[in-house]
Amino acid sequence: MRRPSVGLVKLSGALRVVPMLPSGKLRNDVLREVIFPNLGVEDAKVIYGPRAGFDSAVLEYDEENYLVVATDPVIGVPKEAFGFFAYHFAASDVAVFGAEPRWLVLNLLFPEGTSEEYVREVMTDVNEECLKYGGSVIGGHTGVYPSIPEPMGTSAVAGIVRKDKLRLPIARPGDRIVVTAKVGLEFAVSAAYFRGRELLGVLTKKELMRLKRSFYFETVVPDALIARPFARGMHDATEGGLTALHEIADNSGVGFRVYADKLHLDPLVKKVLDFYGLEPWSVSSTGTLIAIVPPEKSDVLITELLKNGILAFELGGFTEDKERVLIENGDERPFPEFKGDPYVELYGKQEDKPGK
């Protein structure tokens, strides 16, 4: 388990040793103790506000509809993927709640020396994704600043969903876990960009290039829009990957059983994970849809996704008992917890920083 670092902080005239936060998203205990107690006034329009495992907020819109809103940072991504992710990171969180991403607010911050041509490329990519899914950029902020070391951004996306079509990441006993076959892809793609020379020991140049171009699959927008008529709830397996199942179980009061032999890994992703000695369960997997599906709809959903060129499989199911079990080679063990995402360490030791 990764231990938090410590530092000396002067409080009330005395030096005290206090734990420093680890890299990556804040852990759920910090959210509960630090973030959630400081949310301002209560508002009856907020149907679902900040909550561990809920990556979008749900607001009252009118008598028939909710407004779904999500925000995400765009940082530490390959420069050619920046515009794509500026749309899809937050849009994916809106789509898994059953809403079509409709309105986009962008903050784009660039380092000194950024060319006008690069900004044009970013906005052209954002525009292309908006046109594809019927979205509009409605505001934001752009700028070049000496304190910015590499392209950074935040995006906020909103969409409307009928109240009876809202999808929440909450499961019932007996529901099946259907997963799209992109587990570990985010980690592998990032490794191809940031540790490419190192990976040439296990991947050919052609395989490395194929992985780099695979960033286009790091979205669940098309997956979720197809799955929403069949799924009870959905989640994008981002930082921490499939350990998001714990958050779903926590919010649902259920357990789950996962069967390792049902997991489908892209062969190139498996090569990368094996090279770093990593299991697939907790690595960054943005673009991997976790669908919570009533048992009678599981096969139908998998078939519908396949018709649209998206490979999916049933990984296990949710249970009435609270145990969270991974079955592998006939043996049972507790399903891995999220204790730190390998992506953070990978990015921190990259060979090449994202360019301008």
PDB file of N, CA and C in Angstrom, residues 71-91 104-110 118 122 126 148 150-157 186 343 347 354:
ATOM      1  N   THR A  71     -17.859  17.940 -14.516  1.00  0.00           N
ATOM      2  CA  THR A  71     -16.639  18.664 -14.865  1.00  0.00           C
ATOM      3  C   THR A  71     -15.435  17.756 -14.666  1.00  0.00           C
ATOM      4  N   ASP A  72     -14.395  17.992 -15.454  1.00  0.00           N
ATOM      5  CA  ASP A  72     -13.178  17.185 -15.361  1.00  0.00           C
ATOM      6  C   ASP A  72     -11.973  18.017 -15.768  1.00  0.00           C
ATOM      7  N   PRO A  73     -10.809  17.703 -15.190  1.00  0.00           N
ATOM      8  CA  PRO A  73      -9.578  18.349 -15.649  1.00  0.00           C
ATOM      9  C   PRO A  73      -9.051  17.657 -16.897  1.00  0.00           C
ATOM     10  N   VAL A  74      -8.314  18.415 -17.689  1.00  0.00           N
ATOM     11  CA  VAL A  74      -7.607  17.851 -18.838  1.00  0.00           C
ATOM     12  C   VAL A  74      -6.142  18.219 -18.644  1.00  0.00           C
ATOM     13  N   ILE A  75      -5.356  17.273 -18.169  1.00  0.00           N
ATOM     14  CA  ILE A  75      -3.968  17.537 -17.825  1.00  0.00           C
ATOM     15  C   ILE A  75      -3.166  16.258 -17.980  1.00  0.00           C
ATOM     16  N   GLY A  76      -1.933  16.399 -18.408  1.00  0.00           N
ATOM     17  CA  GLY A  76      -1.071  15.229 -18.526  1.00  0.00           C
ATOM     18  C   GLY A  76      -1.478  14.285 -19.635  1.00  0.00           C
ATOM     19  N   VAL A  77      -2.065  14.831 -20.707  1.00  0.00           N
ATOM     20  CA  VAL A  77      -2.484  13.990 -21.829  1.00  0.00           C
ATOM     21  C   VAL A  77      -1.598  14.306 -23.035  1.00  0.00           C
ATOM     22  N   PRO A  78      -1.479  13.382 -23.979  1.00  0.00           N
ATOM     23  CA  PRO A  78      -0.710  13.666 -25.191  1.00  0.00           C
ATOM     24  C   PRO A  78      -1.246  14.899 -25.907  1.00  0.00           C
ATOM     25  N   LYS A  79      -0.345  15.706 -26.491  1.00  0.00           N
ATOM     26  CA  LYS A  79      -0.765  16.991 -27.051  1.00  0.00           C
ATOM     27  C   LYS A  79      -1.791  16.815 -28.167  1.00  0.00           C
ATOM     28  N   GLU A  80      -1.686  15.751 -28.981  1.00  0.00           N
ATOM     29  CA  GLU A  80      -2.639  15.564 -30.068  1.00  0.00           C
ATOM     30  C   GLU A  80      -3.996  15.067 -29.591  1.00  0.00           C
ATOM     31  N   ALA A  81      -4.070  14.626 -28.324  1.00  0.00           N
ATOM     32  CA  ALA A  81      -5.336  14.147 -27.769  1.00  0.00           C
ATOM     33  C   ALA A  81      -6.043  15.206 -26.927  1.00  0.00           C
ATOM     34  N   PHE A  82      -5.420  16.355 -26.733  1.00  0.00           N
ATOM     35  CA  PHE A  82      -5.920  17.352 -25.793  1.00  0.00           C
ATOM     36  C   PHE A  82      -7.336  17.815 -26.139  1.00  0.00           C
ATOM     37  N   GLY A  83      -7.594  18.171 -27.387  1.00  0.00           N
ATOM     38  CA  GLY A  83      -8.916  18.628 -27.792  1.00  0.00           C
ATOM     39  C   GLY A  83      -9.968  17.544 -27.673  1.00  0.00           C
ATOM     40  N   PHE A  84      -9.615  16.316 -28.040  1.00  0.00           N
ATOM     41  CA  PHE A  84     -10.536  15.176 -27.936  1.00  0.00           C
ATOM     42  C   PHE A  84     -10.973  14.978 -26.485  1.00  0.00           C
ATOM     43  N   PHE A  85      -9.987  14.984 -25.572  1.00  0.00           N
ATOM     44  CA  PHE A  85     -10.307  14.764 -24.167  1.00  0.00           C
ATOM     45  C   PHE A  85     -11.016  15.962 -23.541  1.00  0.00           C
ATOM     46  N   ALA A  86     -10.749  17.168 -24.042  1.00  0.00           N
ATOM     47  CA  ALA A  86     -11.434  18.350 -23.518  1.00  0.00           C
ATOM     48  C   ALA A  86     -12.943  18.209 -23.671  1.00  0.00           C
ATOM     49  N   TYR A  87     -13.365  17.491 -24.693  1.00  0.00           N
ATOM     50  CA  TYR A  87     -14.792  17.192 -24.841  1.00  0.00           C
ATOM     51  C   TYR A  87     -15.181  15.936 -24.057  1.00  0.00           C
ATOM     52  N   HIS A  88     -14.456  14.844 -24.246  1.00  0.00           N
ATOM     53  CA  HIS A  88     -14.953  13.532 -23.839  1.00  0.00           C
ATOM     54  C   HIS A  88     -14.823  13.220 -22.359  1.00  0.00           C
ATOM     55  N   PHE A  89     -13.848  13.796 -21.647  1.00  0.00           N
ATOM     56  CA  PHE A  89     -13.728  13.453 -20.229  1.00  0.00           C
ATOM     57  C   PHE A  89     -15.014  13.784 -19.479  1.00  0.00           C
ATOM     58  N   ALA A  90     -15.480  15.016 -19.586  1.00  0.00           N
ATOM     59  CA  ALA A  90     -16.700  15.406 -18.871  1.00  0.00           C
ATOM     60  C   ALA A  90     -17.957  14.892 -19.570  1.00  0.00           C
ATOM     61  N   ALA A  91     -17.930  14.853 -20.913  1.00  0.00           N
ATOM     62  CA  ALA A  91     -19.103  14.368 -21.645  1.00  0.00           C
ATOM     63  C   ALA A  91     -19.416  12.914 -21.301  1.00  0.00           C
ATOM     64  N   LEU A 104     -21.145  22.714 -23.461  1.00  0.00           N
ATOM     65  CA  LEU A 104     -19.760  22.554 -23.019  1.00  0.00           C
ATOM     66  C   LEU A 104     -19.169  23.916 -22.671  1.00  0.00           C
ATOM     67  N   VAL A 105     -18.593  24.033 -21.460  1.00  0.00           N
ATOM     68  CA  VAL A 105     -17.858  25.223 -21.041  1.00  0.00           C
ATOM     69  C   VAL A 105     -16.396  24.816 -20.871  1.00  0.00           C
ATOM     70  N   LEU A 106     -15.482  25.531 -21.535  1.00  0.00           N
ATOM     71  CA  LEU A 106     -14.073  25.151 -21.576  1.00  0.00           C
ATOM     72  C   LEU A 106     -13.180  26.216 -20.961  1.00  0.00           C
ATOM     73  N   ASN A 107     -12.230  25.791 -20.153  1.00  0.00           N
ATOM     74  CA  ASN A 107     -11.107  26.624 -19.741  1.00  0.00           C
ATOM     75  C   ASN A 107      -9.849  25.985 -20.309  1.00  0.00           C
ATOM     76  N   LEU A 108      -9.151  26.677 -21.179  1.00  0.00           N
ATOM     77  CA  LEU A 108      -7.958  26.156 -21.832  1.00  0.00           C
ATOM     78  C   LEU A 108      -6.780  27.062 -21.495  1.00  0.00           C
ATOM     79  N   LEU A 109      -5.779  26.513 -20.828  1.00  0.00           N
ATOM     80  CA  LEU A 109      -4.618  27.263 -20.375  1.00  0.00           C
ATOM     81  C   LEU A 109      -3.372  26.688 -21.030  1.00  0.00           C
ATOM     82  N   PHE A 110      -2.560  27.558 -21.640  1.00  0.00           N
ATOM     83  CA  PHE A 110      -1.404  27.118 -22.409  1.00  0.00           C
ATOM     84  C   PHE A 110      -0.127  27.771 -21.890  1.00  0.00           C
ATOM     85  N   TYR A 118      -1.466  25.518 -32.799  1.00  0.00           N
ATOM     86  CA  TYR A 118      -1.825  24.444 -31.870  1.00  0.00           C
ATOM     87  C   TYR A 118      -3.197  24.717 -31.239  1.00  0.00           C
ATOM     88  N   VAL A 122      -6.543  22.294 -31.368  1.00  0.00           N
ATOM     89  CA  VAL A 122      -7.324  21.877 -30.207  1.00  0.00           C
ATOM     90  C   VAL A 122      -8.803  22.201 -30.417  1.00  0.00           C
ATOM     91  N   VAL A 126     -12.181  19.843 -30.711  1.00  0.00           N
ATOM     92  CA  VAL A 126     -13.350  20.019 -29.852  1.00  0.00           C
ATOM     93  C   VAL A 126     -14.605  20.188 -30.709  1.00  0.00           C
ATOM     94  N   ILE A 148       2.118  28.169 -16.392  1.00  0.00           N
ATOM     95  CA  ILE A 148       1.564  26.912 -16.894  1.00  0.00           C
ATOM     96  C   ILE A 148       2.674  26.120 -17.587  1.00  0.00           C
ATOM     97  N   GLU A 150       2.530  23.092 -19.132  1.00  0.00           N
ATOM     98  CA  GLU A 150       2.078  22.323 -20.278  1.00  0.00           C
ATOM     99  C   GLU A 150       0.595  22.613 -20.490  1.00  0.00           C
ATOM    100  N   PRO A 151       0.015  22.262 -21.646  1.00  0.00           N
ATOM    101  CA  PRO A 151      -1.423  22.531 -21.853  1.00  0.00           C
ATOM    102  C   PRO A 151      -2.284  21.907 -20.755  1.00  0.00           C
ATOM    103  N   MET A 152      -3.156  22.703 -20.190  1.00  0.00           N
ATOM    104  CA  MET A 152      -4.069  22.259 -19.141  1.00  0.00           C
ATOM    105  C   MET A 152      -5.454  22.805 -19.432  1.00  0.00           C
ATOM    106  N   GLY A 153      -6.447  22.151 -18.898  1.00  0.00           N
ATOM    107  CA  GLY A 153      -7.793  22.661 -19.086  1.00  0.00           C
ATOM    108  C   GLY A 153      -8.768  22.042 -18.110  1.00  0.00           C
ATOM    109  N   THR A 154      -9.936  22.638 -18.050  1.00  0.00           N
ATOM    110  CA  THR A 154     -11.081  22.014 -17.377  1.00  0.00           C
ATOM    111  C   THR A 154     -12.271  22.137 -18.323  1.00  0.00           C
ATOM    112  N   SER A 155     -13.110  21.158 -18.296  1.00  0.00           N
ATOM    113  CA  SER A 155     -14.323  21.214 -19.104  1.00  0.00           C
ATOM    114  C   SER A 155     -15.514  20.877 -18.214  1.00  0.00           C
ATOM    115  N   ALA A 156     -16.583  21.592 -18.446  1.00  0.00           N
ATOM    116  CA  ALA A 156     -17.857  21.304 -17.780  1.00  0.00           C
ATOM    117  C   ALA A 156     -18.885  21.048 -18.866  1.00  0.00           C
ATOM    118  N   VAL A 157     -19.619  19.961 -18.722  1.00  0.00           N
ATOM    119  CA  VAL A 157     -20.599  19.551 -19.729  1.00  0.00           C
ATOM    120  C   VAL A 157     -21.947  19.349 -19.054  1.00  0.00           C
ATOM    121  N   GLU A 186      -6.303   3.071 -21.190  1.00  0.00           N
ATOM    122  CA  GLU A 186      -5.761   4.396 -20.882  1.00  0.00           C
ATOM    123  C   GLU A 186      -4.319   4.296 -20.403  1.00  0.00           C
ATOM    124  N   TYR A 343      -0.877   4.971 -13.135  1.00  0.00           N
ATOM    125  CA  TYR A 343      -0.734   6.013 -14.152  1.00  0.00           C
ATOM    126  C   TYR A 343      -0.003   7.228 -13.596  1.00  0.00           C
ATOM    127  N   TYR A 347       3.267   8.828 -15.308  1.00  0.00           N
ATOM    128  CA  TYR A 347       3.333  10.182 -15.836  1.00  0.00           C
ATOM    129  C   TYR A 347       4.453  10.978 -15.166  1.00  0.00           C
ATOM    130  N   PRO A 354       4.437  16.333 -22.370  1.00  0.00           N
ATOM    131  CA  PRO A 354       3.578  16.719 -23.484  1.00  0.00           C
ATOM    132  C   PRO A 354       4.086  18.022 -24.102  1.00  0.00           C
TER     133      PRO A 354
END
